Short mmCIF file of C-alpha atoms in Angstrom, two decimals:
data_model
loop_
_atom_site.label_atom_id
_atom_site.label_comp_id
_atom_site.label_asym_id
_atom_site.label_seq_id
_atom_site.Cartn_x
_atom_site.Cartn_y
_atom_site.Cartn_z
CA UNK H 28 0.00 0.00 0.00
CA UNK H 29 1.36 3.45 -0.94
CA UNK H 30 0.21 6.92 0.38
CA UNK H 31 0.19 10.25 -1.66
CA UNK H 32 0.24 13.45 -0.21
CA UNK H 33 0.38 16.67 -1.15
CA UNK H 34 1.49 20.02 0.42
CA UNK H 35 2.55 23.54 -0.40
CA UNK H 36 4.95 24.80 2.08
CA UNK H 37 4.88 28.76 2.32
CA UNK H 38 6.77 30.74 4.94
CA UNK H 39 7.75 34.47 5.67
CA UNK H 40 10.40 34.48 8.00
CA UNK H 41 10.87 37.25 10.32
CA UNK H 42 13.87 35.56 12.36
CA UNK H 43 15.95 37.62 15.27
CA UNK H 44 17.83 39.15 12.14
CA UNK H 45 14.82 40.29 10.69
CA UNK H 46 15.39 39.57 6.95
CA UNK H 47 12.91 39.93 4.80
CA UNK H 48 13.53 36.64 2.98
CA UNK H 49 10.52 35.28 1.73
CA UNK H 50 10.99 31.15 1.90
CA UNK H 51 9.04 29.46 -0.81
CA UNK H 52 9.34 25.86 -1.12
CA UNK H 53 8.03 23.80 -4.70
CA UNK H 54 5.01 21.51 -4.19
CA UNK H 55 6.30 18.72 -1.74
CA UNK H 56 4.97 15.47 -2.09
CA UNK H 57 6.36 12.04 -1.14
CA UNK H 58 5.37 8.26 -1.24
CA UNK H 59 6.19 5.44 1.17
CA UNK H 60 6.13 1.64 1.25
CA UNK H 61 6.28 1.29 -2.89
CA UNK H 62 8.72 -1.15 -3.25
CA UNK H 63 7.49 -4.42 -2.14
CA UNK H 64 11.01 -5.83 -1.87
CA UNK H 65 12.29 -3.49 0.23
CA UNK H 66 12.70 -2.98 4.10
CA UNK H 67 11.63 0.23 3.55
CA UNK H 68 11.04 2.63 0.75
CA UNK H 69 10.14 6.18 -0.15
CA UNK H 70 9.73 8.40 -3.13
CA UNK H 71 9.95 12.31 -2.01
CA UNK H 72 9.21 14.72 -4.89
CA UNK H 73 9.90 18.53 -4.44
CA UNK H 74 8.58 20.57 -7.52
CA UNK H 75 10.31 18.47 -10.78
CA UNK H 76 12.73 16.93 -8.97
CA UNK H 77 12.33 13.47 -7.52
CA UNK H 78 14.08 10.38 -5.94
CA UNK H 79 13.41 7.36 -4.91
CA UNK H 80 15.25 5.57 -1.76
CA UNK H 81 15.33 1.91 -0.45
CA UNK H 82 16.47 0.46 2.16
CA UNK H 83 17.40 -3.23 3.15
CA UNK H 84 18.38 -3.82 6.69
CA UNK H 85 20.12 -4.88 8.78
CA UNK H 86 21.36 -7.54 6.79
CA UNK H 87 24.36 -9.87 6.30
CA UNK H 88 27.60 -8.10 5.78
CA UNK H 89 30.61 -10.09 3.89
CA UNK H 90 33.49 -10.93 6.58
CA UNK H 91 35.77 -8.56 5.68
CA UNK H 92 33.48 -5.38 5.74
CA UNK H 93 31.54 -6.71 8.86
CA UNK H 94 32.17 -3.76 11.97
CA UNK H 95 32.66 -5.58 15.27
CA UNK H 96 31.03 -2.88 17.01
CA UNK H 97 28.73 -1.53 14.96
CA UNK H 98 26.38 -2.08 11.65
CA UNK H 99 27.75 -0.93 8.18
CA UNK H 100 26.26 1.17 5.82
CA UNK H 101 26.59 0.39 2.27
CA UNK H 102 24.85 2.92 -0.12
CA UNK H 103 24.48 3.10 -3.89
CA UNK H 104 23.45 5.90 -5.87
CA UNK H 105 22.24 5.53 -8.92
CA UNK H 106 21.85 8.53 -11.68
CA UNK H 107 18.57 9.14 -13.68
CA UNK H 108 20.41 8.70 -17.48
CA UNK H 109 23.20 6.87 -18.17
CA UNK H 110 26.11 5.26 -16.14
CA UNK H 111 27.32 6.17 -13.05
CA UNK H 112 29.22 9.09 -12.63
CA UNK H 113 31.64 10.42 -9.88
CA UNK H 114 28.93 13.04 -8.25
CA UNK H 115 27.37 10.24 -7.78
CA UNK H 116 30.06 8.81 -5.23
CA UNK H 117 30.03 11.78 -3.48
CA UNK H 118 26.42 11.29 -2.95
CA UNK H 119 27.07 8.04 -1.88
CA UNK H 120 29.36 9.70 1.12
CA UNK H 121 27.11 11.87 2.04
CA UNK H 122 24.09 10.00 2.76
CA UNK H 123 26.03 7.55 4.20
CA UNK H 124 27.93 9.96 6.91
CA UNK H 125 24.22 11.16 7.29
CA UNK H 126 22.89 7.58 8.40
CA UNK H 127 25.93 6.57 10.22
CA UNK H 128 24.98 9.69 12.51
CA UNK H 129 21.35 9.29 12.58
CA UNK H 130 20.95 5.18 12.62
CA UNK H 131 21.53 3.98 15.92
CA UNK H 132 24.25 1.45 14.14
CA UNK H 133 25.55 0.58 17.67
CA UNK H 134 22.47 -1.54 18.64
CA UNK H 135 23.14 -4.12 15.38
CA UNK H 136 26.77 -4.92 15.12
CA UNK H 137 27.96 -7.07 12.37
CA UNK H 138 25.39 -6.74 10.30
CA UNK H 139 24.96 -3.81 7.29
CA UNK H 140 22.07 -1.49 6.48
CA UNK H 141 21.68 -0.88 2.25
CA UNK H 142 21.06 2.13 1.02
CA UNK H 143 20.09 2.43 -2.90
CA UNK H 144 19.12 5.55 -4.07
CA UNK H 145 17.14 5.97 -7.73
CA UNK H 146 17.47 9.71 -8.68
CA UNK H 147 14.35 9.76 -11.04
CA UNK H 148 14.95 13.21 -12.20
CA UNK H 149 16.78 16.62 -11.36
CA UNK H 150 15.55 19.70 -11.45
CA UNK H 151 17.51 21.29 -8.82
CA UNK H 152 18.29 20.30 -5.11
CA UNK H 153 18.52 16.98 -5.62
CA UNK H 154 20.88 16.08 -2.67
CA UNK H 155 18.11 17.68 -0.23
CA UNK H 156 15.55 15.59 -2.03
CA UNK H 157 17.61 12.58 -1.56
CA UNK H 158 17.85 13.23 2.26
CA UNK H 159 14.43 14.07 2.99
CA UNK H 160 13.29 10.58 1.00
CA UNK H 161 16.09 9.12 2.99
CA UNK H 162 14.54 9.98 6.31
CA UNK H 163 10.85 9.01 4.88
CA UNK H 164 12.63 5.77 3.89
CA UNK H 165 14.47 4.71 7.36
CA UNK H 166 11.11 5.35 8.83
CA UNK H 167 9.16 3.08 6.80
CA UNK H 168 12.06 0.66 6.96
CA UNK H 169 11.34 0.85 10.98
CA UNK H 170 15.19 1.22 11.24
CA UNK H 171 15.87 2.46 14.88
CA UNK H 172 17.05 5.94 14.50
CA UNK H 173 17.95 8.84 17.17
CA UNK H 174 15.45 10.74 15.49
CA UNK H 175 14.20 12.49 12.24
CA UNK H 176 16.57 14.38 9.56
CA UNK H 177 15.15 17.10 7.50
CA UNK H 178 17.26 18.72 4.61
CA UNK H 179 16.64 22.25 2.86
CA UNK H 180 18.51 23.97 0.11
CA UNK H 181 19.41 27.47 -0.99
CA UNK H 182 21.18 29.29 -3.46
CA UNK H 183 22.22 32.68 -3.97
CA UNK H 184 21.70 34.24 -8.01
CA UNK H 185 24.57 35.97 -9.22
CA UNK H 186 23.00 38.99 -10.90
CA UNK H 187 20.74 39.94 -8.13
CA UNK H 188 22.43 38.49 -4.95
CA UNK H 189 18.76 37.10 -4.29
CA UNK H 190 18.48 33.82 -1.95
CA UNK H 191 16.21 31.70 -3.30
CA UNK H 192 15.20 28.66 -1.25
CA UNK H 193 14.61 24.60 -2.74
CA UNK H 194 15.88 26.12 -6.17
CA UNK H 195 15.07 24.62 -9.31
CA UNK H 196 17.34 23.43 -12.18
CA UNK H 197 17.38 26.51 -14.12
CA UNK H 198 17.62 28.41 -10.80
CA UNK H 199 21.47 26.56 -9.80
CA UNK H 200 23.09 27.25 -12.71
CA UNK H 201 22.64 30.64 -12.48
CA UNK H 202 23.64 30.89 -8.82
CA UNK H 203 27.12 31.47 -7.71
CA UNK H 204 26.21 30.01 -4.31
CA UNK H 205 24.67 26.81 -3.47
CA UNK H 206 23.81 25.23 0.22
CA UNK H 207 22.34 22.30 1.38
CA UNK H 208 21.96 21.60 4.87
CA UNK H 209 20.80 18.68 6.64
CA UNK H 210 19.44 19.14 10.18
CA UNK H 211 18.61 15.87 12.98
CA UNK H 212 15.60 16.42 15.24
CA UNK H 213 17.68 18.24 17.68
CA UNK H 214 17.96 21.15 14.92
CA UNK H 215 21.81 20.45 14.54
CA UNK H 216 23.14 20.62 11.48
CA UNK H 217 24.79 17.09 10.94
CA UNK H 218 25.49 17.66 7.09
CA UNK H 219 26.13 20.58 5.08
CA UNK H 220 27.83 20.98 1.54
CA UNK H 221 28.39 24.83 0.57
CA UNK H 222 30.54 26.17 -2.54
CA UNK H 223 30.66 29.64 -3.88
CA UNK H 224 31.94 32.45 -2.50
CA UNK H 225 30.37 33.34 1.18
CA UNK H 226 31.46 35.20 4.30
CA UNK H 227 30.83 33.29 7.99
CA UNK H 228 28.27 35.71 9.05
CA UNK H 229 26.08 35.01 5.67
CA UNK H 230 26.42 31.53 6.20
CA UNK H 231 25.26 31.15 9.68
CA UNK H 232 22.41 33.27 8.73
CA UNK H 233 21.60 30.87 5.93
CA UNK H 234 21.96 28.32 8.69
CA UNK H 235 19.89 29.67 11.32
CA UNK H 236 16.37 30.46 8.45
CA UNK H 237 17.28 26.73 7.22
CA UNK H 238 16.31 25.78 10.24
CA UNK H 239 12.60 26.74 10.20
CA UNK H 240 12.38 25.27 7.17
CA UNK H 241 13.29 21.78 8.32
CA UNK H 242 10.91 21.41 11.05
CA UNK H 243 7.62 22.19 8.94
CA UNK H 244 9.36 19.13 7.06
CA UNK H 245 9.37 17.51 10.16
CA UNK H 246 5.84 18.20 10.39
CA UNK H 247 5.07 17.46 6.87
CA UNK H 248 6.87 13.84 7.35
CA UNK H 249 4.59 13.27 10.55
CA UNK H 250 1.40 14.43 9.02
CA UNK H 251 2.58 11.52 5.87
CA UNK H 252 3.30 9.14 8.46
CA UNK H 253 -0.10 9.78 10.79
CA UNK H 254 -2.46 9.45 7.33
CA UNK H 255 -1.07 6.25 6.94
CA UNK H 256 -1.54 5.22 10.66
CA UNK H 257 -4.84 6.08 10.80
CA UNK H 258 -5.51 2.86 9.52
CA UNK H 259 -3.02 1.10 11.50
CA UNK H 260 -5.14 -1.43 13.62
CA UNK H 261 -2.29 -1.76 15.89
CA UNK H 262 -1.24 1.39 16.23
CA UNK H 263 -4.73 2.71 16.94
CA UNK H 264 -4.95 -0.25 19.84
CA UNK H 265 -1.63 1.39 20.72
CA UNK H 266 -3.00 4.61 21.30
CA UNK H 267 -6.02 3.48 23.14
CA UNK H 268 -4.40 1.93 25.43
CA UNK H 269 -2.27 4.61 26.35
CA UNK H 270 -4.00 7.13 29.70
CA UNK O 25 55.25 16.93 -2.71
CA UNK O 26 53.73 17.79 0.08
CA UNK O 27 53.80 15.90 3.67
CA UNK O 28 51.82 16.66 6.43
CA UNK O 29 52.87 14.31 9.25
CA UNK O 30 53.56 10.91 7.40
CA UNK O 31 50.92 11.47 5.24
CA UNK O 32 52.26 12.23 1.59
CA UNK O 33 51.00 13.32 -1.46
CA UNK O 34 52.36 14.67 -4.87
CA UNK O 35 50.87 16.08 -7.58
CA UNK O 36 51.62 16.83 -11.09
CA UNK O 37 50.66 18.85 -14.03
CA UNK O 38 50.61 17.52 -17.81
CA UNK O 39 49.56 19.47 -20.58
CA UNK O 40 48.45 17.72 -23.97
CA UNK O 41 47.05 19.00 -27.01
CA UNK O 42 43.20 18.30 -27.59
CA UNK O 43 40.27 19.56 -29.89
CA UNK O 44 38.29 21.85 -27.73
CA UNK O 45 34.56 21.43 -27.71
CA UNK O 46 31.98 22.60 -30.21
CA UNK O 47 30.02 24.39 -27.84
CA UNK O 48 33.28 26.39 -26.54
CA UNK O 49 35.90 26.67 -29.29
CA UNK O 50 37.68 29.30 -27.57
CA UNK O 51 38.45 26.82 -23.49
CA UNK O 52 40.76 24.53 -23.32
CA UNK O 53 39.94 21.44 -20.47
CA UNK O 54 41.44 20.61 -16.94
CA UNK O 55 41.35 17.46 -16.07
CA UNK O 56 41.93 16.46 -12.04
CA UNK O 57 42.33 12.76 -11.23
CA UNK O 58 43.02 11.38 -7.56
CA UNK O 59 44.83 8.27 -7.78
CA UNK O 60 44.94 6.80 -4.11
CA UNK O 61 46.69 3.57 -5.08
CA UNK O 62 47.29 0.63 -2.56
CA UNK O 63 50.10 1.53 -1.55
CA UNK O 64 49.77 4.25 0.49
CA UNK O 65 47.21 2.35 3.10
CA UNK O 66 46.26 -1.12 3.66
CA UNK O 67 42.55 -0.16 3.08
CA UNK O 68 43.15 0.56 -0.75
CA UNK O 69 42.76 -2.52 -2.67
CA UNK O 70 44.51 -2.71 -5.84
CA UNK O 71 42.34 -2.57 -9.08
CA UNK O 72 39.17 -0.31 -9.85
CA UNK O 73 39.51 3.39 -8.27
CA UNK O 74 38.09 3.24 -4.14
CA UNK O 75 35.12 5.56 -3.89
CA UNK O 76 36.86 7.73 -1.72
CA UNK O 77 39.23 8.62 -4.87
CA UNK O 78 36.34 9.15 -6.99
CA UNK O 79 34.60 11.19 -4.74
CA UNK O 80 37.45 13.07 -4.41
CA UNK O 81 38.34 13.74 -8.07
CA UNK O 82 35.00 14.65 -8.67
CA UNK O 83 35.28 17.27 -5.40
CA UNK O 84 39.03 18.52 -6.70
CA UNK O 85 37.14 19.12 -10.25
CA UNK O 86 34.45 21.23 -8.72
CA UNK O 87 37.14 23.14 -6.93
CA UNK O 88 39.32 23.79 -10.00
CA UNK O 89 36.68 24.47 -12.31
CA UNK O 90 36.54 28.04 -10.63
CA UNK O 91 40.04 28.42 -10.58
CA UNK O 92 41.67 27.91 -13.64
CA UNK O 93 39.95 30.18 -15.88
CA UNK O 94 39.93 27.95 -19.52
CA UNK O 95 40.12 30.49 -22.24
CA UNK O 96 43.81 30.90 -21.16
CA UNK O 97 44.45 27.31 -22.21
CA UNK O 98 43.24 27.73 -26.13
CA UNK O 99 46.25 27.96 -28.64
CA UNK O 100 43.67 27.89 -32.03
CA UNK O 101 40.19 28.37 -31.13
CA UNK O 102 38.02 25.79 -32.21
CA UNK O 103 40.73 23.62 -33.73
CA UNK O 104 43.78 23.30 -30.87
CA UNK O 105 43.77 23.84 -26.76
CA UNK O 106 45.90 22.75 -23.53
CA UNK O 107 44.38 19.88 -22.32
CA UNK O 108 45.80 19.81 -18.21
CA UNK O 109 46.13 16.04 -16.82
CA UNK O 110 46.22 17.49 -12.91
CA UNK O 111 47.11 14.23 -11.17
CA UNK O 112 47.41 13.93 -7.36
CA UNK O 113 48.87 10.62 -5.94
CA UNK O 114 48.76 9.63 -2.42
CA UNK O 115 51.89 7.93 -1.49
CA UNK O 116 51.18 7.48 2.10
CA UNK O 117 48.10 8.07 4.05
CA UNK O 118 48.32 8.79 7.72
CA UNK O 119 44.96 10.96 7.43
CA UNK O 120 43.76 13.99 5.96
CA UNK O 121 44.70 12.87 2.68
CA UNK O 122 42.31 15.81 0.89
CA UNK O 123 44.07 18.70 2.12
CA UNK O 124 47.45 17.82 1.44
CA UNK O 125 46.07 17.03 -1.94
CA UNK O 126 44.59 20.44 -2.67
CA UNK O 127 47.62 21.97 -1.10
CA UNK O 128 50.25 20.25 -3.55
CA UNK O 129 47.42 20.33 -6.42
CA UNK O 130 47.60 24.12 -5.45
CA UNK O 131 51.20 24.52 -5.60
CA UNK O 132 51.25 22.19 -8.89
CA UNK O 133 48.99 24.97 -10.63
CA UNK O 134 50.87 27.86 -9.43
CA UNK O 135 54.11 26.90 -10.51
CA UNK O 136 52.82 25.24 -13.86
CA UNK O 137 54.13 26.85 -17.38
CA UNK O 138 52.43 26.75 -20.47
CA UNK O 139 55.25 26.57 -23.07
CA UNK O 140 55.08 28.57 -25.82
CA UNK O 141 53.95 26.45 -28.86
CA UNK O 142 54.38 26.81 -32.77
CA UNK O 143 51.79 26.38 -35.37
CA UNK O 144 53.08 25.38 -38.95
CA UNK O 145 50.37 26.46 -41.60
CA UNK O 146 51.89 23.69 -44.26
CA UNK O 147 51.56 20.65 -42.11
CA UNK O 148 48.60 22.15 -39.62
CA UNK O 149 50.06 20.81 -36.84
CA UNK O 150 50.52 22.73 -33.39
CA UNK O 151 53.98 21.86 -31.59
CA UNK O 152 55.83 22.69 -28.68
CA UNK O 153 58.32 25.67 -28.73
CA UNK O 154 60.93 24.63 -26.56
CA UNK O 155 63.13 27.71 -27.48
CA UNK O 156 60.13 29.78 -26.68
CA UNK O 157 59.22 31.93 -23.53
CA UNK O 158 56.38 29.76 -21.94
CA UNK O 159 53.85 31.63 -19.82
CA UNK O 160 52.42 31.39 -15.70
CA UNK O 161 49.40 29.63 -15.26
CA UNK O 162 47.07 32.82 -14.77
CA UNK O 163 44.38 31.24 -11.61
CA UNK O 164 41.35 33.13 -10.03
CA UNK O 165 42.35 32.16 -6.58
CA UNK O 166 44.75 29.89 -4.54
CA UNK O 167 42.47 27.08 -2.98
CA UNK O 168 43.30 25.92 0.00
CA UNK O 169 41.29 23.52 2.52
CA UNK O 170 42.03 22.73 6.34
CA UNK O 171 40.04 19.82 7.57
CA UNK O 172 39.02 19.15 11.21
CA UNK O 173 37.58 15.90 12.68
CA UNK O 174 34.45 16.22 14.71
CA UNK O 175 34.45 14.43 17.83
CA UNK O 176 31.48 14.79 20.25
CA UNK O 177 30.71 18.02 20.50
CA UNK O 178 34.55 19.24 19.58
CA UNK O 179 36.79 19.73 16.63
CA UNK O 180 40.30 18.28 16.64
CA UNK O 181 42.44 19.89 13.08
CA UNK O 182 44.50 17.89 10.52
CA UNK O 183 42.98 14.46 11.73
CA UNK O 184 45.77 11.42 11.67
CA UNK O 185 44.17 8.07 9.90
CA UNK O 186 43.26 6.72 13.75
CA UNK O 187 41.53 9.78 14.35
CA UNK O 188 39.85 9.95 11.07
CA UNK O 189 38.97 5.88 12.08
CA UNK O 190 36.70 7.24 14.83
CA UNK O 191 35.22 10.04 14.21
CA UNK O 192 32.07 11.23 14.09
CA UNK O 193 31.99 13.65 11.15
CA UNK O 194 34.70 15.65 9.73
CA UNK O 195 34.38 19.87 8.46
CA UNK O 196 36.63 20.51 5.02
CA UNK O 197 36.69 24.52 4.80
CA UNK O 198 38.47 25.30 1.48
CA UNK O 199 39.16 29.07 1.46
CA UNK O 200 41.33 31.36 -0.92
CA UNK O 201 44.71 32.92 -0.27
CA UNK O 202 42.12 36.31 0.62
CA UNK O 203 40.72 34.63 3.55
CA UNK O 204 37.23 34.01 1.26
CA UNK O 205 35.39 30.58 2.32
CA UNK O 206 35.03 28.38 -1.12
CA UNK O 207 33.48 25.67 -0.34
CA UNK O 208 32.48 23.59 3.17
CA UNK O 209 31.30 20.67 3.45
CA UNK O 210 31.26 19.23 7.10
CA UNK O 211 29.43 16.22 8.83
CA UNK O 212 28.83 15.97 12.47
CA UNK O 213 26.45 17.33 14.71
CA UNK O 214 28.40 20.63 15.47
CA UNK O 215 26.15 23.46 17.66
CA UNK O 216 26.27 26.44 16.01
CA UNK O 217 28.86 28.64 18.10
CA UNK O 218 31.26 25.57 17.23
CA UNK O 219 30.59 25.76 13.64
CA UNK O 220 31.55 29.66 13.56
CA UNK O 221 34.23 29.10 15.25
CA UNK O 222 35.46 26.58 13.26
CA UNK O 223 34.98 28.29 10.07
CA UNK O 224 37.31 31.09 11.92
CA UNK O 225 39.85 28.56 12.74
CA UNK O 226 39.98 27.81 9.21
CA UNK O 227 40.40 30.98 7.87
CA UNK O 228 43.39 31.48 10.10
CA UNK O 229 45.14 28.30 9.26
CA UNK O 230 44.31 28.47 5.63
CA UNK O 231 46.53 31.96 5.99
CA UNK O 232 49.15 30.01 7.14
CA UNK O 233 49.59 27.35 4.33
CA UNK O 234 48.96 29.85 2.03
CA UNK O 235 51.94 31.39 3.42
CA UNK O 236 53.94 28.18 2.94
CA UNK O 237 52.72 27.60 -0.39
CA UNK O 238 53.78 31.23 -1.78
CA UNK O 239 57.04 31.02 -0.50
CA UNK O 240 58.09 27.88 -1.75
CA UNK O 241 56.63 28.91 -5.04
CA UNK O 242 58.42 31.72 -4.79
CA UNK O 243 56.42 34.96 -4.92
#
């Protein structure tokens, strides 16, 4: 059984810096429990862009990549046209730094979670995509986790010096600054990737509005989750039973 | 060659003659390869290219894209350009293996000369001048990147390979010889004072290789 849901996120921010950055995020929509093969699986699509994660796990690792200590995490990212290419090893890093810190790997030593990412197409912020369908897809996996990851991306234009938030496409090739930043429930950032040409101050301030942004994600993920649950015998017994 | 602890890494700067693309006749191409070959850690298995040397490449090209600026490199647009092989080789890795490679990749293009070439109009072929006055390697900026491994709650600078073995999440700041952040990439829950101050930390040592690098470049 899949779930569809829809969502327009639209924020003004008025933070303590009071910037008048209007935050404008594309249609947000995302899919769970697609792949009937998989552990777990989600399909997040924001505007154009979309991607597609599943997860396997924990699993059998081979001998000589088993972690006494801890479980593994093995990801694959796979392009939407034609072979592989090296961005898509560094995606492959970065989601899997991002799960080492947000699994809770200590609890199934020798043993390996996979990750395989489909990117089904990119228009723009497709390594936020890939996180936020990452955390969708962990959840539906029911892989123990220290708690939800949101991701949110930015870039700045070069002719107007305008920040535009969850760009498309067209949108990044035009910029001459580009953020991502991935935040755990906690609101810490525990992944960012930045190029282009920034002071410290502009960057924390990116930071700190990126922030907002993630937990009406949050919220967004738990209202996807909850429609689903609704249905949930268990989880309704659950709740009843609870004072 | 440049060696920060035990860890080593050289890098080197070839220049061949290619056809430059149709779409623009007047750039020539750089081309950035890591090669982190088995020899320089028991980790690296011999054969197809580790991920961690792929995803570096790829992260050297996006650096050096901005750098070198390509129109520099044509010698007949549309028919003849400078094609740079920039190729960084690890020979040892005792950690922080990236910055040492931008560092001697940085040093590479600053001290690289494009010789002066000849173009014969009967035979149509483009040689090398070696009587000729070859020219500097004009670059934007001077990349430079100081890494720091994130360790519950703190950051620890230059990580060695055991450090890097446990850590949590590691921040790469690569920042001009102007002080001007390039590129960060960092991961590790880091509260936000740390992260500023970090990124300050940076900036500061950054000034100091940058140092290094000019004089042994001689400026």
């Amino acid at each position: 059984t899949f779930h569809h849901y829809f969502k327009q996120i639209n924020l003004s921010m008025l933070g303590p810096v009071m910037s008048t950055d209007k935050i404008k995020l594309r249609p947000l929509s995302s899919e769970r429990s697609l792949l009937t093969k998989c552990d777990g699986s989600a399909r997040v699509r924001q505007g154009k862009s979309s991607a597609l994660v599943g997860i396997w796990g924990p699993v059998d690792v081979r001998a000589n990549r088993e972690d006494p200590e801890k479980a593994v995490i093995e990801t694959t990212v796979k392009g939407a046209t034609g072979h592989g290419t090296p961005v898509d090893k560094v995606i492959e890093q970065a989601v899997t730094r991002v799960c080492e810190q947000v699994i809770l790997t200590a609890a199934h030593p020798r043993t390996s979670f996979q990750v395989i990412v489909q990117i089904e197409n990119d228009d723009g912020s497709i390594l936020a995509v890939i996180m936020n369908a990452l955390c969708l897809a962990l959840m539906d996996a029911g892989v123990p986790m220290k708690g939800m990851f949101g991701a949110v991306s930015c870039v700045r234009k070069a002719e107007d010096q305008e920040r535009h938030w969850d760009a498309t496409g067209e949108e990044e090739q035009k910029a001459d600054c580009q953020f991502v930043f991935v935040y755990n429930s906690e609101k810490e950032m525990i992944y960012s990737d930045y190029s282009g040409e920034f002071d410290i101050d502009q960057y924390m301030l990116v930071l700190q509005k990126g922030r907002q942004v993630a937990v009406d994600l949050w919220a967004f993920f738990r209202e996807a989750f909850e429609k689903l649950l609704v249905k949930d015998v268990k989880y309704q017994m659950l709740l009843k039973s609870k004072p | 060659m440049v060696c920060f602890g035990d860890t080593r890494v050289i890098a080197g700067i070839k220049g061949r003659f290619a056809q430059p693309d149709i779409e623009s006749p007047g750039e020539g191409f750089v081309v950035p390869n890591v090669t982190l070959p088995s020899l320089c850690n028991s980790k690296y298995r011999p054969g197809m290219p580790s991920d961690s040397a792929v995803a570096m490449s790829c992260r050297l090209a996006a650096v050096l894209s901005k750098v070198v600026d390509r129109t520099q490199l044509c010698v007949r647009p549309g028919k003849t350009a400078w094609c740079l092989y920039v190729d960084a080789v690890c020979l040892n890795d005792d950690g922080n293996v990236w910055d040492a490679l931008l560092l001697a990749t940085s040093a590479a293009l600053k001290s690289a000369i494009l010789p002066a070439t000849l173009y014969s109009a009967e035979t149509d072929v483009v040689a090398v001048d070696r009587d000729g006055k070859g020219t500097m390697l004009k670059l934007n900026y001077l990349p430079v990147s100081v890494t720091l491994s994130v360790f519950d709650g703190t950051t620890i600078p230059d990580p060695t390979e055991a450090e890097e073995r446990i850590e949590e999440g590691s921040v790469t700041c690569c920042v001009d010889q102007k002080g001007t952040v390039r590129a960060v990439w960092s991961s590790g829950h880091l509260p936000d004072e740390l992260i500023s101050g970090t990124l300050k930390y940076a900036v500061t040592r950054a000034d100091i290789l940058c140092s290094i690098l000019q004089k042994v470049t001689g400026d």
